[in-house]
Coordinates of C-alpha atoms in Angstrom, one line a residue:
M1 CA -22.8 0.3 30.2
A2 CA -21.3 1.2 27.1
T3 CA -20.4 -0.1 24.1
F4 CA -16.1 -0.2 22.6
V5 CA -15.3 -1.5 19.5
T6 CA -11.5 -2.3 18.7
F7 CA -10.4 -3.3 14.9
Q8 CA -7.9 -4.6 13.9
A9 CA -6.5 -5.6 10.4
H10 CA -5.5 -9.9 10.9
P11 CA -6.2 -12.4 13.6
D12 CA -4.0 -12.1 17.0
D13 CA -3.9 -8.5 16.5
E14 CA -5.9 -7.8 18.9
S15 CA -5.1 -10.5 21.8
I16 CA -1.3 -8.5 21.2
T17 CA -2.8 -4.3 21.2
V18 CA -5.7 -4.3 23.4
G19 CA -5.8 -7.6 25.1
G20 CA -5.7 -6.1 28.7
V21 CA -8.1 -3.2 27.4
M22 CA -10.3 -4.9 26.2
R23 CA -10.8 -7.5 29.0
K24 CA -11.0 -4.9 31.4
A25 CA -13.9 -3.2 29.6
A26 CA -15.3 -7.0 29.7
D27 CA -15.3 -7.6 33.7
E28 CA -16.7 -4.3 34.5
G29 CA -19.5 -4.9 32.4
H30 CA -19.0 -3.4 29.2
R31 CA -19.9 -5.2 25.8
V32 CA -17.1 -5.5 24.3
V33 CA -17.0 -6.1 19.5
L34 CA -14.1 -7.1 17.3
V35 CA -13.9 -7.1 14.3
V36 CA -11.2 -8.1 12.4
A37 CA -10.6 -6.2 8.1
T38 CA -9.1 -9.3 7.0
G39 CA -8.1 -13.5 7.7
G40 CA -4.7 -14.2 8.0
E41 CA -4.2 -15.5 4.3
L42 CA -0.5 -15.8 4.3
G43 CA 0.2 -15.9 8.2
E44 CA 2.2 -18.1 8.2
I45 CA 1.9 -21.3 9.7
P46 CA 3.8 -24.7 11.9
E47 CA 3.8 -28.1 9.3
G48 CA 0.9 -30.3 9.6
L49 CA -1.4 -28.0 12.0
L50 CA -3.6 -27.9 9.7
A51 CA -6.3 -30.7 10.0
E52 CA -7.0 -32.2 5.8
G53 CA -9.4 -30.4 4.3
E54 CA -9.3 -27.6 6.4
T55 CA -7.7 -23.6 5.3
L56 CA -5.3 -21.2 7.5
V57 CA -8.1 -19.0 7.3
Q58 CA -10.5 -21.3 8.5
R59 CA -7.8 -22.3 11.9
R60 CA -7.1 -18.2 12.0
A61 CA -10.4 -17.6 12.5
A62 CA -11.7 -21.1 15.2
E63 CA -8.5 -19.7 16.6
T64 CA -10.0 -15.8 16.8
R65 CA -13.2 -16.7 18.2
A66 CA -11.4 -18.9 21.2
A67 CA -9.2 -15.2 22.1
A68 CA -12.4 -13.6 21.4
D69 CA -13.9 -15.5 24.2
I70 CA -11.4 -15.0 26.9
L71 CA -11.5 -11.3 26.2
G72 CA -15.1 -11.3 27.3
V73 CA -15.9 -10.3 22.6
K74 CA -19.8 -10.0 22.2
R75 CA -19.4 -9.9 18.4
L76 CA -17.3 -10.8 16.6
E77 CA -16.9 -9.9 12.6
F78 CA -14.8 -10.1 9.9
L79 CA -14.9 -8.0 7.6
G80 CA -14.0 -10.6 4.9
Y81 CA -11.1 -8.5 2.7
H82 CA -8.4 -10.9 2.4
D83 CA -4.3 -10.7 3.6
S84 CA -2.1 -7.8 2.1
G85 CA 1.4 -9.5 3.2
M86 CA 4.1 -6.8 3.8
M87 CA 4.4 -4.1 2.2
G88 CA 5.6 -4.1 -1.5
W89 CA 4.9 -7.7 -1.6
E90 CA 3.1 -8.3 -4.9
Q91 CA -0.5 -9.8 -2.1
N92 CA 0.1 -6.5 -2.1
S93 CA -2.5 -5.5 -5.1
A94 CA -4.3 -8.5 -5.3
P95 CA -7.8 -9.0 -5.2
G96 CA -9.9 -8.0 -2.4
A97 CA -6.6 -7.0 -0.5
F98 CA -7.6 -5.0 2.2
W99 CA -4.8 -2.8 1.8
N100 CA -5.7 -2.2 -1.8
A101 CA -9.2 -2.0 -1.0
S102 CA -11.9 1.8 -2.0
I103 CA -11.8 2.8 1.5
E104 CA -15.2 4.7 2.0
E105 CA -16.3 1.3 1.2
A106 CA -14.9 -1.0 4.0
A107 CA -15.4 2.2 6.0
Q108 CA -19.0 2.3 5.3
K109 CA -19.0 -1.5 6.5
L110 CA -17.3 -1.1 9.7
A111 CA -19.3 2.1 10.1
A112 CA -22.2 0.6 9.6
I113 CA -21.4 -2.0 12.9
L114 CA -20.5 1.3 14.7
V115 CA -23.9 2.1 14.3
E116 CA -26.1 -0.8 15.0
E117 CA -24.4 -0.9 18.5
Q118 CA -24.7 2.7 18.7
A119 CA -20.4 2.1 19.7
D120 CA -19.2 4.5 22.6
V121 CA -15.8 3.8 21.9
I122 CA -13.7 2.1 18.8
T123 CA -9.9 1.5 18.9
F124 CA -7.7 1.1 15.4
D125 CA -4.1 1.6 14.3
D126 CA -2.1 4.4 14.3
D127 CA -1.1 6.0 10.9
N128 CA 1.8 3.7 10.6
G129 CA 0.1 0.8 10.7
G130 CA 2.1 0.2 14.5
Y131 CA 5.0 -0.9 12.7
G132 CA 4.6 0.1 8.6
H133 CA 1.9 -3.4 7.5
P134 CA 0.2 -1.7 5.1
D135 CA -3.1 -4.2 6.3
H136 CA -2.8 -2.4 9.7
I137 CA -2.4 1.7 7.8
Q138 CA -5.1 1.3 6.1
V139 CA -6.6 0.0 9.0
H140 CA -6.2 3.4 10.4
R141 CA -7.2 5.3 7.2
V142 CA -10.6 3.1 7.2
G143 CA -11.4 3.1 11.7
R144 CA -11.0 6.7 11.2
R145 CA -13.3 7.4 8.3
A146 CA -15.9 5.2 9.4
A147 CA -15.7 6.9 13.0
E148 CA -16.0 10.2 11.0
I149 CA -19.2 8.6 8.5
A150 CA -20.9 6.9 12.3
G151 CA -20.0 9.7 14.5
T152 CA -19.1 7.6 17.5
P153 CA -17.8 10.0 20.2
R154 CA -14.6 8.1 21.2
V155 CA -11.2 7.7 18.9
Y156 CA -8.1 5.9 19.7
Q157 CA -5.5 5.4 17.9
H158 CA -4.3 2.1 19.6
T159 CA -0.3 1.8 19.5
S160 CA 2.5 1.2 21.3
N161 CA 5.7 3.4 23.6
R162 CA 8.7 3.8 21.2
D163 CA 11.0 5.0 24.0
E164 CA 9.6 2.8 26.3
A165 CA 9.7 -0.4 24.2
Y166 CA 13.3 -0.6 22.9
E167 CA 14.7 0.4 26.5
R168 CA 12.6 -2.3 28.2
W169 CA 13.0 -5.4 25.1
R170 CA 16.8 -4.6 25.7
R171 CA 16.8 -4.4 28.8
Y172 CA 14.9 -7.8 29.1
A173 CA 18.4 -9.0 26.5
E174 CA 20.4 -8.3 28.7
E175 CA 18.7 -10.3 31.6
T176 CA 17.7 -13.1 29.5
G177 CA 19.9 -13.7 26.6
A178 CA 17.0 -13.7 24.6
E179 CA 17.2 -13.3 21.5
I180 CA 14.9 -10.6 19.9
P181 CA 13.8 -8.9 16.2
D182 CA 16.3 -6.8 15.5
F183 CA 14.3 -2.9 16.1
E184 CA 17.2 -0.9 15.1
G185 CA 16.2 1.3 11.9
A186 CA 12.4 0.5 13.2
E187 CA 9.5 2.9 13.5
F188 CA 7.3 0.7 15.1
G189 CA 4.6 2.7 18.2
K190 CA 5.1 6.6 18.2
P191 CA 7.6 8.7 20.3
A192 CA 5.8 8.6 24.6
A193 CA 5.4 13.0 23.5
E194 CA 2.8 11.9 21.0
L195 CA 0.8 9.5 23.7
T196 CA -2.5 10.6 25.5
A197 CA -3.1 7.4 27.5
R198 CA -2.3 4.7 29.1
V199 CA -4.3 2.0 31.1
D200 CA -2.6 -0.6 33.2
V201 CA -3.4 -3.4 32.9
S202 CA -1.3 -5.5 35.3
A203 CA -4.5 -7.6 36.0
Y204 CA -5.1 -8.9 32.9
T205 CA -2.0 -9.9 32.0
D206 CA -3.1 -13.2 32.2
A207 CA -5.7 -12.8 29.8
K208 CA -3.1 -11.9 27.1
R209 CA -1.5 -14.2 27.9
E210 CA -3.8 -17.1 27.7
A211 CA -6.3 -15.8 23.8
M212 CA -1.9 -15.4 22.9
R213 CA -1.7 -18.4 22.7
A214 CA -5.3 -19.6 21.6
H215 CA -3.7 -18.3 18.3
V216 CA -1.4 -21.4 18.1
S217 CA -0.8 -21.1 14.2
Q218 CA 0.4 -17.6 14.4
I219 CA 1.9 -17.8 18.3
P220 CA 3.8 -21.0 19.5
E221 CA 4.9 -21.9 22.7
E222 CA 7.6 -21.3 21.5
S223 CA 7.8 -18.3 20.2
W224 CA 9.8 -15.1 22.0
F225 CA 5.6 -13.8 22.8
L226 CA 5.4 -16.7 25.3
S227 CA 8.6 -17.7 26.2
M228 CA 9.3 -14.2 28.1
P229 CA 9.5 -15.5 32.0
E230 CA 6.2 -14.0 33.9
K231 CA 8.0 -10.9 35.1
H232 CA 9.2 -10.2 31.8
F233 CA 6.1 -10.1 29.8
A234 CA 3.8 -8.8 33.0
A235 CA 6.4 -5.6 32.5
A236 CA 6.0 -5.6 28.0
F237 CA 2.5 -6.6 28.2
G238 CA 1.3 -5.2 31.5
T239 CA 0.4 -1.5 29.5
E240 CA -1.0 0.5 26.8
W241 CA -1.0 2.8 24.7
F242 CA -3.3 5.4 22.5
I243 CA -3.7 8.2 21.4
R244 CA -7.4 9.8 21.0
E245 CA -8.0 11.5 18.6
G246 CA -8.7 15.3 18.8
H247 CA -7.0 15.6 22.5
G248 CA -3.2 17.8 22.4
P249 CA -0.5 15.2 23.6
G250 CA 0.6 14.3 26.6
I251 CA -0.8 11.5 28.8
T252 CA -3.9 12.9 30.2
E253 CA -6.5 9.5 30.5
T254 CA -5.5 6.2 31.8
D255 CA -9.2 4.0 31.3
L256 CA -10.9 4.5 27.9
L257 CA -14.3 4.4 29.3
A258 CA -13.8 6.6 32.1
G259 CA -17.7 8.6 32.1
L260 CA -18.7 5.6 30.5
D261 CA -20.8 3.4 33.1

């Protein structure tokens, strides 16, 4: 069996981006490892959710552990950096912010985990961080360098199919009347022509939804993620998309762990 590592920016990113592949890998007997760069200190939180004396970092760590259990994670690690906030926020340059961290230093920390785990596969964000978030962009830079240091054989950028997503969200809004984020002008994900792997995780959308639900501080039940009808949730989250490092464009893979039994 193989070891699959996914490197994420904040608590909850794992459930949204690669939750299906994580649960699929675990069910197939592979070892799943989750590494999170930051504590998610700058996430929004509903009033009154935290217990007396509880910090948001503590709550988000507990939520991540709960989600990790749902997704079959055998090892969860936090690298200990601070949430940098959105691009242009003053927190980008704060001491300890991930965006402000040494790429080499952070990569060495991640590489140590990859070497210890003898990782066969790693995933991290695409070069635009999915949607331009500084911590996600830094995850790409650090993840790529760590894979080089550790010599991890299979390296994937987790991303989304921009072309397919625009149409899907428009159709969802038209069919249900739901309000969705304004995607006009947004550059999230990558064009279909740049993708190399498409993984069908439709059998694991229930697990993805439960893992998202575990992150109650960030994804409340009334959020547009969890309030979606089951049919639309399955359509939105039943496929996960990747770009394999060193492989040309065109969908050539449907299983990141193929041949690693």
